[in-house]
Amino acid sequence: MSLHQKILGEVEAHILSGDWPPGYRIPFEHELTEQYGCSRMTVNKALSELVKRGLIERRRKSGSYVTFPQVQSAVMEIHDVKLEVESLGLDYAYYRDARSVRRINAGDGGRIDLPTASRLIDITCRHFAGGRPFCFEERLISLSAVPEAEGEAFDAVAPGSWLLGKVPWSTAEHRIRAVAATRPAAQALDIAVGSPCLVIERRTWSGGAPVTSVRLTYPGDRHELVAEFQPSAIV
Amino acid sequence: MSLHQKILGEVEAHILSGDWPPGYRIPFEHELTEQYGCSRMTVNKALSELVKRGLIERRRKSGSYVTFPQVQSAVMEIHDVKLEVESLGLDYAYYRDARSVRRINAGDGGRIDLPTASRLIDITCRHFAGGRPFCFEERLISLSAVPEAEGEAFDAVAPGSWLLGKVPWSTAEHRIRAVAATRPAAQALDIAVGSPCLVIERRTWSGGAPVTSVRLTYPGDRHELVAEFQPSAIV
DNA sequence: AAGTGGTCTAGACCACCGA
DNA sequence: CGGTGGTCTAGACCACTTA
């Protein structure tokens, strides 16, 4: 492994571990130069790559700083409905409909892959944009992965936003479908039963263990997913 | 603009224009060094970036070569409906419904961003899986970007498959929505007007110029998009 | 064996911008 | 004004690979 890769990896590790939080000023080039006993070009190569990856930003005379988490990056990252609504310039509101703690059962079939009789939280809630229903959310959270969730009522902050700041995730899988609105979804979203809806099911893991599974139902005429790719962006 | 960016841009232009086709050996570093009157590091910086973008690959002692277009990647890359169907283990069939060469008009509003009166090909076709309609495709292809398309009837090979092996792409944008089936789509897919459909609109650019725009309509109950992400994979 | 790319050095000049 | 990052140079050594 080359030296600039080593430097890149170590700085990246500091950032991803939270050791160097957003806004933190990382060491100057000349400091890293001393620390690694190499020339400035080598350090510069590593830091330039981190800029391309969006992990740091650099300001002349001032230094290099860890960037604040990408809100909704180019692809279809973990996205927080609240941020999504606010980025549209609309008022956001949240309402929790139901919350229960229970054991997993056959009705959850496949939604979340946990051992029999695992305990989980089952939540349904709604997100509003500009006063209109924007998204209907049905979520399961594994209590073995996130024990603190049991103490949360989720009546002020949405479970998605709460989890985002709480649990680091390592993998997410999205399934995206078009469906006819079911009765509960139609009621929640104030649309006709059977009208087209975009459904996004996201399952998230952290270190191999399932964390949460969420089904987001959007009225088809009010939502659109946008994803931009570059060939090299694929790992 | 810095010199390494200039070199990068010019080499990229040669590749994207087809001037330097896949397999072509681009000039050696020392040749570019002479041509641009700069040091090897500067040339190297440009070429290393092209490796990251997947446009070239480099072999010691041999030289640097334009790569062959990537076919399909992990996420929701440019995807070929034919490969998609075959990966499901179903028989694939293709039928071209209509094809015309015309000038862009107001009705194309926003689907493809070309100058007034640009010439393009307008195609509608269908993909079948296991004998059943699987996808309805409406596509525009810019003739200024892909002049060879004018000689293609697209009655045996789908335009998507044809383009994939022909034109390198640099950026793609997806828009994903749920809609009620329009009359033409419903007829093509043999479903009821108004039933939910998943619509994927993909626009593709090559070196900043629009290449093609396609709208794929899938019956909502027969299709699902799956995408898997890892946090670090984001650029 | 020879020529390529991979990496690194120890400087340099410059633009920018915050103190 | 001074310190930072952005860029570039003219070398160097090495690993690899293939001609």
Short mmCIF file of C-alpha atoms (C1' of nucleotides) in Angstrom, two decimals:
data_model
loop_
_atom_site.label_atom_id
_atom_site.label_comp_id
_atom_site.label_asym_id
_atom_site.label_seq_id
_atom_site.Cartn_x
_atom_site.Cartn_y
_atom_site.Cartn_z
CA MET A 1 0.00 0.00 0.00
CA SER A 2 1.34 3.40 -0.96
CA LEU A 3 1.95 6.14 1.52
CA HIS A 4 -0.71 8.51 0.21
CA GLN A 5 -3.25 5.71 0.49
CA LYS A 6 -2.20 5.10 4.06
CA ILE A 7 -2.58 8.78 4.91
CA LEU A 8 -5.94 8.90 3.18
CA GLY A 9 -7.15 5.84 5.05
CA GLU A 10 -6.06 7.09 8.45
CA VAL A 11 -7.61 10.52 8.05
CA GLU A 12 -10.78 8.92 6.72
CA ALA A 13 -10.88 6.59 9.73
CA HIS A 14 -10.66 9.54 12.10
CA ILE A 15 -13.60 11.17 10.34
CA LEU A 16 -15.83 8.14 9.93
CA SER A 17 -15.30 7.06 13.54
CA GLY A 18 -16.46 10.45 14.76
CA ASP A 19 -13.09 11.08 16.30
CA TRP A 20 -12.84 14.15 14.09
CA PRO A 21 -16.43 15.43 13.97
CA PRO A 22 -17.96 17.74 11.35
CA GLY A 23 -16.35 21.17 11.52
CA TYR A 24 -13.15 19.83 13.04
CA ARG A 25 -9.99 21.35 11.63
CA ILE A 26 -7.72 18.54 10.60
CA PRO A 27 -3.93 19.00 10.81
CA PHE A 28 -2.31 21.31 8.29
CA GLU A 29 -0.46 19.83 5.37
CA HIS A 30 2.87 20.74 6.90
CA GLU A 31 1.92 19.01 10.14
CA LEU A 32 1.00 15.80 8.35
CA THR A 33 4.20 16.17 6.35
CA GLU A 34 6.16 16.02 9.62
CA GLN A 35 4.00 13.32 11.13
CA TYR A 36 4.46 10.97 8.18
CA GLY A 37 7.94 12.13 7.30
CA CYS A 38 7.05 12.74 3.67
CA SER A 39 6.81 15.59 1.21
CA ARG A 40 3.89 17.94 0.86
CA MET A 41 2.82 16.48 -2.50
CA THR A 42 2.17 13.14 -0.90
CA VAL A 43 -0.01 14.61 1.82
CA ASN A 44 -1.69 16.81 -0.76
CA LYS A 45 -2.60 13.84 -2.92
CA ALA A 46 -4.40 12.18 -0.02
CA LEU A 47 -6.26 15.31 1.06
CA SER A 48 -7.27 16.18 -2.50
CA GLU A 49 -8.88 12.78 -2.78
CA LEU A 50 -10.81 13.40 0.44
CA VAL A 51 -12.11 16.63 -1.07
CA LYS A 52 -13.34 14.70 -4.10
CA ARG A 53 -15.07 12.27 -1.79
CA GLY A 54 -16.73 15.13 0.02
CA LEU A 55 -15.30 14.29 3.44
CA ILE A 56 -13.35 17.49 3.92
CA GLU A 57 -13.25 20.98 2.51
CA ARG A 58 -10.22 23.18 2.36
CA ARG A 59 -9.87 26.91 2.80
CA ARG A 60 -6.71 28.80 2.04
CA LYS A 61 -5.05 30.47 4.97
CA SER A 62 -7.49 28.73 7.27
CA GLY A 63 -7.05 25.01 6.98
CA SER A 64 -8.95 21.84 6.10
CA TYR A 65 -12.22 21.02 7.81
CA VAL A 66 -14.39 17.93 8.13
CA THR A 67 -17.57 18.62 6.17
CA PHE A 68 -21.02 18.39 7.64
CA PRO A 69 -22.87 15.23 6.69
CA GLN A 70 -24.20 15.23 3.18
CA VAL A 71 -27.87 15.97 3.42
CA GLN A 72 -29.17 14.15 0.46
CA SER A 73 -26.31 13.36 -1.74
CA ALA A 74 -26.44 12.80 -5.43
CA VAL A 75 -27.59 9.25 -5.21
CA MET A 76 -30.40 7.93 -3.08
CA GLU A 77 -28.72 7.98 0.25
CA ILE A 78 -30.39 7.33 3.53
CA HIS A 79 -32.78 10.20 3.41
CA ASP A 80 -34.59 11.97 6.11
CA VAL A 81 -38.10 12.98 5.10
CA LYS A 82 -37.83 16.14 7.18
CA LEU A 83 -34.75 17.32 5.31
CA GLU A 84 -36.38 16.31 2.07
CA VAL A 85 -39.42 18.50 2.75
CA GLU A 86 -37.38 21.42 3.97
CA SER A 87 -35.14 21.29 0.93
CA LEU A 88 -38.29 21.79 -1.12
CA GLY A 89 -38.90 25.02 0.79
CA LEU A 90 -42.08 23.71 2.38
CA ASP A 91 -43.22 23.70 5.98
CA TYR A 92 -42.65 20.38 7.63
CA ALA A 93 -44.90 18.72 10.15
CA TYR A 94 -44.88 15.30 11.71
CA TYR A 95 -47.58 13.29 13.41
CA ARG A 96 -47.21 9.95 15.12
CA ASP A 97 -50.19 7.69 14.64
CA ALA A 98 -49.35 4.50 16.49
CA ARG A 99 -46.50 3.00 18.45
CA SER A 100 -46.21 -0.40 20.06
CA VAL A 101 -43.54 -2.66 21.43
CA ARG A 102 -44.06 -6.29 20.54
CA ARG A 103 -42.44 -9.47 19.43
CA ILE A 104 -41.81 -10.24 15.78
CA ASN A 105 -44.48 -12.41 14.20
CA ALA A 106 -45.37 -14.06 10.94
CA GLY A 107 -47.14 -10.93 9.74
CA ASP A 108 -43.81 -9.16 9.53
CA GLY A 109 -42.64 -11.83 7.10
CA GLY A 110 -39.45 -10.71 5.49
CA ARG A 111 -39.77 -7.07 6.38
CA ILE A 112 -36.99 -7.44 8.87
CA ASP A 113 -34.76 -10.43 9.26
CA LEU A 114 -34.60 -11.11 13.00
CA PRO A 115 -34.64 -14.30 15.09
CA THR A 116 -38.01 -15.62 16.24
CA ALA A 117 -39.54 -13.76 19.17
CA SER A 118 -37.17 -10.81 18.86
CA ARG A 119 -38.57 -7.66 20.37
CA LEU A 120 -39.18 -4.66 18.16
CA ILE A 121 -40.94 -1.33 17.97
CA ASP A 122 -43.72 -0.91 15.44
CA ILE A 123 -44.53 2.66 14.48
CA THR A 124 -46.79 4.29 11.96
CA CYS A 125 -46.58 8.00 11.35
CA ARG A 126 -47.12 10.69 8.78
CA HIS A 127 -45.07 13.50 7.35
CA PHE A 128 -46.70 16.69 6.06
CA ALA A 129 -45.33 19.21 3.58
CA GLY A 130 -46.96 22.62 3.27
CA GLY A 131 -49.89 21.36 5.29
CA ARG A 132 -50.62 18.44 2.98
CA PRO A 133 -49.89 14.79 3.69
CA PHE A 134 -46.58 13.99 2.05
CA CYS A 135 -45.55 10.56 3.21
CA PHE A 136 -46.97 7.67 5.19
CA GLU A 137 -44.38 5.75 7.17
CA GLU A 138 -44.55 2.25 8.63
CA ARG A 139 -41.47 1.31 10.55
CA LEU A 140 -40.01 -1.54 12.55
CA ILE A 141 -36.98 -1.02 14.77
CA SER A 142 -35.02 -3.89 16.24
CA LEU A 143 -34.73 -3.45 20.00
CA SER A 144 -31.73 -5.71 20.17
CA ALA A 145 -29.90 -3.38 17.79
CA VAL A 146 -31.20 -0.14 19.31
CA PRO A 147 -32.24 -0.70 22.93
CA GLU A 148 -32.51 3.06 23.60
CA ALA A 149 -35.44 3.24 21.22
CA GLU A 150 -37.68 1.66 23.85
CA GLY A 151 -37.56 4.83 25.90
CA GLU A 152 -38.50 7.03 22.97
CA ALA A 153 -42.11 7.95 22.33
CA PHE A 154 -41.38 9.39 18.88
CA ASP A 155 -44.21 11.85 19.25
CA ALA A 156 -42.10 14.92 18.52
CA VAL A 157 -39.21 13.65 16.45
CA ALA A 158 -39.66 11.16 13.64
CA PRO A 159 -37.97 7.80 14.09
CA GLY A 160 -36.00 8.29 10.88
CA SER A 161 -34.41 11.53 12.06
CA TRP A 162 -33.81 10.07 15.49
CA LEU A 163 -32.11 6.97 14.15
CA LEU A 164 -30.03 8.89 11.65
CA GLY A 165 -28.18 10.73 14.37
CA LYS A 166 -28.01 7.74 16.67
CA VAL A 167 -27.06 4.61 14.82
CA PRO A 168 -24.25 4.34 12.32
CA TRP A 169 -25.30 2.22 9.39
CA SER A 170 -23.17 0.09 7.17
CA THR A 171 -25.54 -1.10 4.47
CA ALA A 172 -28.91 -0.04 3.17
CA GLU A 173 -31.12 -1.69 0.63
CA HIS A 174 -33.91 0.06 -1.18
CA ARG A 175 -36.83 -1.52 -2.94
CA ILE A 176 -38.92 0.79 -5.00
CA ARG A 177 -42.32 -0.07 -6.39
CA ALA A 178 -45.48 1.49 -7.71
CA VAL A 179 -48.60 0.26 -5.95
CA ALA A 180 -52.24 1.08 -5.69
CA ALA A 181 -52.95 2.86 -2.41
CA THR A 182 -54.11 0.49 0.29
CA ARG A 183 -56.94 1.57 2.58
CA PRO A 184 -54.75 2.65 5.52
CA ALA A 185 -52.35 4.48 3.26
CA ALA A 186 -55.16 6.19 1.37
CA GLN A 187 -56.71 7.38 4.63
CA ALA A 188 -53.41 8.62 5.97
CA LEU A 189 -52.55 10.47 2.79
CA ASP A 190 -56.05 11.68 2.03
CA ILE A 191 -56.15 10.19 -1.44
CA ALA A 192 -58.42 7.69 -3.16
CA VAL A 193 -57.95 4.00 -2.51
CA GLY A 194 -56.23 2.54 -5.55
CA SER A 195 -54.49 5.69 -6.75
CA PRO A 196 -50.85 5.18 -7.71
CA CYS A 197 -48.28 5.53 -4.95
CA LEU A 198 -44.52 5.30 -4.89
CA VAL A 199 -43.41 2.89 -2.21
CA ILE A 200 -39.85 2.83 -0.96
CA GLU A 201 -38.86 0.05 1.37
CA ARG A 202 -35.54 0.53 3.01
CA ARG A 203 -33.77 -1.98 5.19
CA THR A 204 -30.71 -0.92 7.10
CA TRP A 205 -27.99 -2.96 8.71
CA SER A 206 -25.21 -2.05 11.03
CA GLY A 207 -22.32 -4.42 11.19
CA GLY A 208 -24.38 -7.27 9.75
CA ALA A 209 -27.28 -6.92 12.18
CA PRO A 210 -30.64 -5.58 10.99
CA VAL A 211 -31.47 -2.21 12.53
CA THR A 212 -34.66 -0.98 10.99
CA SER A 213 -37.06 -1.54 8.17
CA VAL A 214 -39.25 1.20 6.85
CA ARG A 215 -41.95 1.45 4.21
CA LEU A 216 -42.50 4.97 2.91
CA THR A 217 -45.60 5.54 0.81
CA TYR A 218 -45.77 8.72 -1.25
CA PRO A 219 -48.68 9.90 -3.38
CA GLY A 220 -47.49 9.27 -6.93
CA ASP A 221 -48.25 12.76 -8.11
CA ARG A 222 -46.36 14.47 -5.34
CA HIS A 223 -43.10 12.69 -5.30
CA GLU A 224 -40.23 11.85 -7.51
CA LEU A 225 -36.93 10.21 -6.78
CA VAL A 226 -33.90 11.63 -8.49
CA ALA A 227 -30.61 9.84 -8.74
CA GLU A 228 -27.54 10.90 -10.62
CA PHE A 229 -24.73 8.59 -11.53
CA GLN A 230 -21.32 8.73 -12.97
CA PRO A 231 -19.78 5.53 -14.20
CA SER A 232 -16.81 5.85 -11.89
CA ALA A 233 -18.97 6.37 -8.84
CA ILE A 234 -19.62 2.68 -8.59
CA VAL A 235 -17.52 0.67 -6.21
CA MET B 1 -8.21 26.30 -15.34
CA SER B 2 -5.19 24.35 -14.26
CA LEU B 3 -3.00 22.50 -16.67
CA HIS B 4 -3.81 19.02 -15.42
CA GLN B 5 -7.50 19.81 -15.83
CA LYS B 6 -6.87 20.94 -19.37
CA ILE B 7 -4.99 17.75 -20.18
CA LEU B 8 -7.70 15.66 -18.55
CA GLY B 9 -10.40 17.45 -20.52
CA GLU B 10 -8.66 17.11 -23.85
CA VAL B 11 -7.92 13.41 -23.45
CA GLU B 12 -11.48 12.84 -22.27
CA ALA B 13 -12.80 14.68 -25.30
CA HIS B 14 -10.79 12.44 -27.62
CA ILE B 15 -12.28 9.39 -25.93
CA LEU B 16 -15.88 10.54 -25.65
CA SER B 17 -15.94 11.76 -29.23
CA GLY B 18 -14.88 8.34 -30.42
CA ASP B 19 -11.72 9.80 -31.87
CA TRP B 20 -9.81 7.44 -29.61
CA PRO B 21 -12.01 4.31 -29.57
CA PRO B 22 -12.00 1.54 -26.95
CA GLY B 23 -8.68 -0.31 -27.03
CA TYR B 24 -6.82 2.66 -28.47
CA ARG B 25 -3.42 3.27 -26.96
CA ILE B 26 -3.25 6.89 -25.91
CA PRO B 27 0.10 8.74 -25.99
CA PHE B 28 2.69 7.79 -23.39
CA GLU B 29 3.22 10.05 -20.44
CA HIS B 30 6.51 11.28 -21.85
CA GLU B 31 4.82 12.14 -25.13
CA LEU B 32 2.15 14.20 -23.40
CA THR B 33 4.88 15.78 -21.31
CA GLU B 34 6.49 17.06 -24.51
CA GLN B 35 3.21 18.01 -26.11
CA TYR B 36 2.12 20.15 -23.18
CA GLY B 37 5.57 21.25 -22.15
CA CYS B 38 5.08 20.20 -18.56
CA SER B 39 6.46 17.72 -16.07
CA ARG B 40 5.47 14.11 -15.79
CA MET B 41 3.64 14.63 -12.49
CA THR B 42 1.19 16.95 -14.16
CA VAL B 43 0.38 14.50 -16.92
CA ASN B 44 0.24 11.71 -14.38
CA LYS B 45 -2.32 13.57 -12.28
CA ALA B 46 -4.64 13.89 -15.28
CA LEU B 47 -4.27 10.28 -16.37
CA SER B 48 -4.70 8.94 -12.83
CA GLU B 49 -8.01 10.75 -12.65
CA LEU B 50 -9.10 9.15 -15.92
CA VAL B 51 -8.32 5.75 -14.41
CA LYS B 52 -10.56 6.56 -11.43
CA ARG B 53 -13.30 7.54 -13.84
CA GLY B 54 -12.89 4.28 -15.66
CA LEU B 55 -12.11 5.83 -19.03
CA ILE B 56 -8.64 4.37 -19.41
CA GLU B 57 -6.56 1.60 -17.94
CA ARG B 58 -2.82 1.57 -17.72
CA ARG B 59 -0.34 -1.23 -18.08
CA ARG B 60 3.30 -0.90 -17.19
CA LYS B 61 5.73 -1.26 -19.98
CA SER B 62 2.84 -1.27 -22.42
CA GLY B 63 0.97 2.01 -22.18
CA SER B 64 -2.46 3.45 -21.43
CA TYR B 65 -5.54 2.21 -23.23
CA VAL B 66 -9.10 3.43 -23.65
CA THR B 67 -11.35 1.01 -21.78
CA PHE B 68 -14.31 -0.80 -23.30
CA PRO B 69 -17.69 0.59 -22.17
CA GLN B 70 -18.90 -0.84 -18.89
CA VAL B 71 -22.01 -2.88 -19.31
CA GLN B 72 -23.76 -3.02 -16.00
CA SER B 73 -22.81 -2.20 -12.45
CA ALA B 74 -23.84 -2.73 -8.89
CA VAL B 75 -26.40 -0.10 -8.21
CA MET B 76 -29.04 1.16 -10.56
CA GLU B 77 -26.62 1.73 -13.30
CA ILE B 78 -27.56 2.18 -16.86
CA HIS B 79 -29.52 -0.95 -17.16
CA ASP B 80 -30.40 -2.96 -20.13
CA VAL B 81 -33.92 -4.34 -19.98
CA LYS B 82 -32.80 -7.43 -21.85
CA LEU B 83 -30.18 -8.27 -19.23
CA GLU B 84 -32.69 -7.49 -16.53
CA VAL B 85 -35.19 -9.99 -17.91
CA GLU B 86 -32.62 -12.67 -18.51
CA SER B 87 -31.26 -12.30 -15.01
CA LEU B 88 -34.75 -13.16 -13.81
CA GLY B 89 -34.50 -16.41 -15.76
CA LEU B 90 -37.31 -15.44 -18.13
CA ASP B 91 -37.49 -15.54 -21.90
CA TYR B 92 -36.88 -12.15 -23.41
CA ALA B 93 -38.59 -10.72 -26.45
CA TYR B 94 -38.54 -7.30 -28.02
CA TYR B 95 -40.92 -5.56 -30.36
CA ARG B 96 -40.49 -2.20 -31.98
CA ASP B 97 -43.71 -0.29 -32.31
CA ALA B 98 -42.80 3.01 -33.95
CA ARG B 99 -39.73 4.82 -35.17
CA SER B 100 -39.43 8.25 -36.72
CA VAL B 101 -36.75 10.80 -37.42
CA ARG B 102 -37.90 14.33 -36.73
CA ARG B 103 -36.94 17.67 -35.32
CA ILE B 104 -37.32 18.46 -31.63
CA ASN B 105 -40.52 20.32 -30.78
CA ALA B 106 -42.37 21.83 -27.88
CA GLY B 107 -44.03 18.49 -27.10
CA ASP B 108 -40.66 17.11 -26.06
CA GLY B 109 -40.49 19.85 -23.45
CA GLY B 110 -37.65 19.10 -21.11
CA ARG B 111 -37.33 15.45 -21.98
CA ILE B 112 -34.08 16.15 -23.72
CA ASP B 113 -32.17 19.37 -23.60
CA LEU B 114 -31.17 20.10 -27.19
CA PRO B 115 -31.05 23.30 -29.26
CA THR B 116 -34.14 24.25 -31.23
CA ALA B 117 -34.69 22.25 -34.41
CA SER B 118 -32.16 19.57 -33.47
CA ARG B 119 -32.80 16.30 -35.23
CA LEU B 120 -33.59 13.23 -33.20
CA ILE B 121 -34.97 9.73 -33.40
CA ASP B 122 -38.23 8.98 -31.63
CA ILE B 123 -38.85 5.33 -30.84
CA THR B 124 -41.49 3.44 -28.94
CA CYS B 125 -41.04 -0.23 -28.26
CA ARG B 126 -41.92 -2.99 -25.83
CA HIS B 127 -40.00 -5.57 -23.88
CA PHE B 128 -41.55 -8.92 -22.98
CA ALA B 129 -40.61 -11.32 -20.19
CA GLY B 130 -41.90 -14.86 -20.23
CA GLY B 131 -44.35 -13.93 -22.95
CA ARG B 132 -45.95 -11.13 -20.96
CA PRO B 133 -45.46 -7.41 -21.54
CA PHE B 134 -42.76 -6.29 -19.14
CA CYS B 135 -41.82 -2.75 -20.06
CA PHE B 136 -42.99 0.00 -22.39
CA GLU B 137 -40.22 2.20 -23.68
CA GLU B 138 -40.40 5.68 -25.20
CA ARG B 139 -37.05 6.96 -26.30
CA LEU B 140 -35.46 9.99 -27.90
CA ILE B 141 -31.93 9.83 -29.31
CA SER B 142 -29.99 12.92 -30.31
CA LEU B 143 -28.74 12.55 -33.87
CA SER B 144 -26.07 15.14 -33.32
CA ALA B 145 -24.64 12.99 -30.52
CA VAL B 146 -25.16 9.64 -32.27
CA PRO B 147 -25.32 10.14 -36.04
CA GLU B 148 -24.98 6.40 -36.71
CA ALA B 149 -28.38 5.85 -35.12
CA GLU B 150 -30.06 7.21 -38.24
CA GLY B 151 -29.08 4.10 -40.15
CA GLU B 152 -30.48 1.77 -37.51
CA ALA B 153 -34.03 0.42 -37.77
CA PHE B 154 -34.02 -0.96 -34.22
CA ASP B 155 -36.39 -3.71 -35.24
CA ALA B 156 -34.22 -6.55 -33.96
CA VAL B 157 -32.08 -4.99 -31.26
CA ALA B 158 -33.47 -2.60 -28.69
CA PRO B 159 -32.10 0.95 -28.77
CA GLY B 160 -30.93 0.64 -25.17
CA SER B 161 -28.76 -2.40 -25.88
CA TRP B 162 -27.49 -0.84 -29.08
CA LEU B 163 -26.51 2.42 -27.42
CA LEU B 164 -24.89 0.71 -24.45
CA GLY B 165 -22.21 -0.90 -26.57
CA LYS B 166 -21.83 2.10 -28.83
CA VAL B 167 -21.71 5.29 -26.85
CA PRO B 168 -19.65 5.86 -23.74
CA TRP B 169 -21.61 7.87 -21.22
CA SER B 170 -20.39 10.23 -18.59
CA THR B 171 -23.48 11.10 -16.58
CA ALA B 172 -26.92 9.63 -16.10
CA GLU B 173 -29.87 10.99 -14.19
CA HIS B 174 -32.82 8.91 -13.10
CA ARG B 175 -36.24 10.15 -12.14
CA ILE B 176 -38.53 7.58 -10.61
CA ARG B 177 -42.24 8.08 -10.12
CA ALA B 178 -45.45 6.21 -9.61
CA VAL B 179 -48.14 7.13 -12.12
CA ALA B 180 -51.49 5.94 -13.31
CA ALA B 181 -51.14 4.10 -16.61
CA THR B 182 -51.84 6.37 -19.58
CA ARG B 183 -53.85 5.03 -22.46
CA PRO B 184 -50.89 4.18 -24.76
CA ALA B 185 -48.97 2.58 -21.91
CA ALA B 186 -51.98 0.58 -20.78
CA GLN B 187 -52.53 -0.73 -24.30
CA ALA B 188 -48.88 -1.62 -24.73
CA LEU B 189 -48.67 -3.41 -21.39
CA ASP B 190 -52.13 -4.98 -21.54
CA ILE B 191 -53.25 -3.51 -18.25
CA ALA B 192 -56.12 -1.28 -17.21
CA VAL B 193 -55.90 2.46 -17.78
CA GLY B 194 -55.14 4.06 -14.43
CA SER B 195 -53.46 1.11 -12.77
CA PRO B 196 -50.25 1.97 -10.94
CA CYS B 197 -47.05 1.92 -12.94
CA LEU B 198 -43.45 2.53 -12.06
CA VAL B 199 -41.94 5.07 -14.42
CA ILE B 200 -38.21 5.51 -14.73
CA GLU B 201 -36.97 8.40 -16.79
CA ARG B 202 -33.31 8.29 -17.56
CA ARG B 203 -31.35 11.02 -19.27
CA THR B 204 -27.80 10.34 -20.34
CA TRP B 205 -25.02 12.71 -21.26
CA SER B 206 -21.65 12.17 -22.80
CA GLY B 207 -19.11 14.88 -22.28
CA GLY B 208 -21.78 17.42 -21.42
CA ALA B 209 -23.92 16.76 -24.50
CA PRO B 210 -27.30 15.03 -24.18
CA VAL B 211 -27.32 11.61 -25.82
CA THR B 212 -30.63 10.00 -25.10
CA SER B 213 -33.70 10.26 -22.96
CA VAL B 214 -35.85 7.28 -22.18
CA ARG B 215 -39.07 6.72 -20.29
CA LEU B 216 -39.56 3.15 -19.12
CA THR B 217 -43.02 2.23 -17.85
CA TYR B 218 -43.37 -0.97 -15.83
CA PRO B 219 -46.59 -2.46 -14.48
CA GLY B 220 -46.45 -1.74 -10.76
CA ASP B 221 -47.11 -5.29 -9.71
CA ARG B 222 -44.44 -6.79 -11.89
CA HIS B 223 -41.46 -4.67 -11.16
CA GLU B 224 -39.30 -3.55 -8.33
CA LEU B 225 -36.11 -1.59 -8.26
CA VAL B 226 -33.47 -2.71 -5.85
CA ALA B 227 -30.50 -0.65 -4.90
CA GLU B 228 -27.90 -1.36 -2.27
CA PHE B 229 -25.70 1.28 -0.75
CA GLN B 230 -22.78 1.59 1.52
CA PRO B 231 -22.10 4.94 3.12
CA SER B 232 -18.55 5.18 1.88
CA ALA B 233 -19.52 4.45 -1.69
CA ILE B 234 -20.73 7.97 -2.18
CA VAL B 235 -18.60 10.35 -4.11
"C1'" DA C 1 16.51 -6.21 -20.88
"C1'" DA C 2 14.16 -2.16 -21.53
"C1'" DG C 3 10.50 0.86 -21.24
"C1'" DT C 4 6.40 1.76 -18.97
"C1'" DG C 5 3.74 3.52 -15.17
"C1'" DG C 6 3.63 4.22 -9.64
"C1'" DT C 7 5.32 6.79 -6.38
"C1'" DC C 8 7.89 10.14 -4.02
"C1'" DT C 9 11.06 14.31 -3.09
"C1'" DA C 10 12.52 19.00 -2.08
"C1'" DG C 11 11.96 22.54 -3.64
"C1'" DA C 12 9.18 26.68 -6.03
"C1'" DC C 13 5.72 30.40 -7.17
"C1'" DC C 14 1.24 31.98 -6.74
"C1'" DA C 15 -3.66 33.25 -5.32
"C1'" DC C 16 -6.38 33.76 -1.90
"C1'" DC C 17 -8.08 35.32 2.36
"C1'" DG C 18 -8.31 35.65 7.33
"C1'" DA C 19 -6.10 37.92 11.22
"C1'" DC D 1 0.68 40.93 5.95
"C1'" DG D 2 1.49 36.07 6.54
"C1'" DG D 3 0.05 31.44 6.27
"C1'" DT D 4 -2.67 28.39 3.83
"C1'" DG D 5 -3.70 25.48 0.02
"C1'" DG D 6 -3.22 24.91 -5.47
"C1'" DT D 7 -0.24 23.86 -8.64
"C1'" DC D 8 3.89 22.71 -10.89
"C1'" DT D 9 8.94 21.20 -11.67
"C1'" DA D 10 12.94 18.31 -12.59
"C1'" DG D 11 14.53 15.07 -11.05
"C1'" DA D 12 14.68 10.07 -8.64
"C1'" DC D 13 14.01 5.03 -7.61
"C1'" DC D 14 11.33 1.11 -8.12
"C1'" DA D 15 8.03 -2.63 -9.73
"C1'" DC D 16 6.12 -4.58 -13.16
"C1'" DT D 17 5.46 -6.62 -17.51
"C1'" DT D 18 6.01 -7.61 -21.94
"C1'" DA D 19 8.45 -7.40 -26.20
#
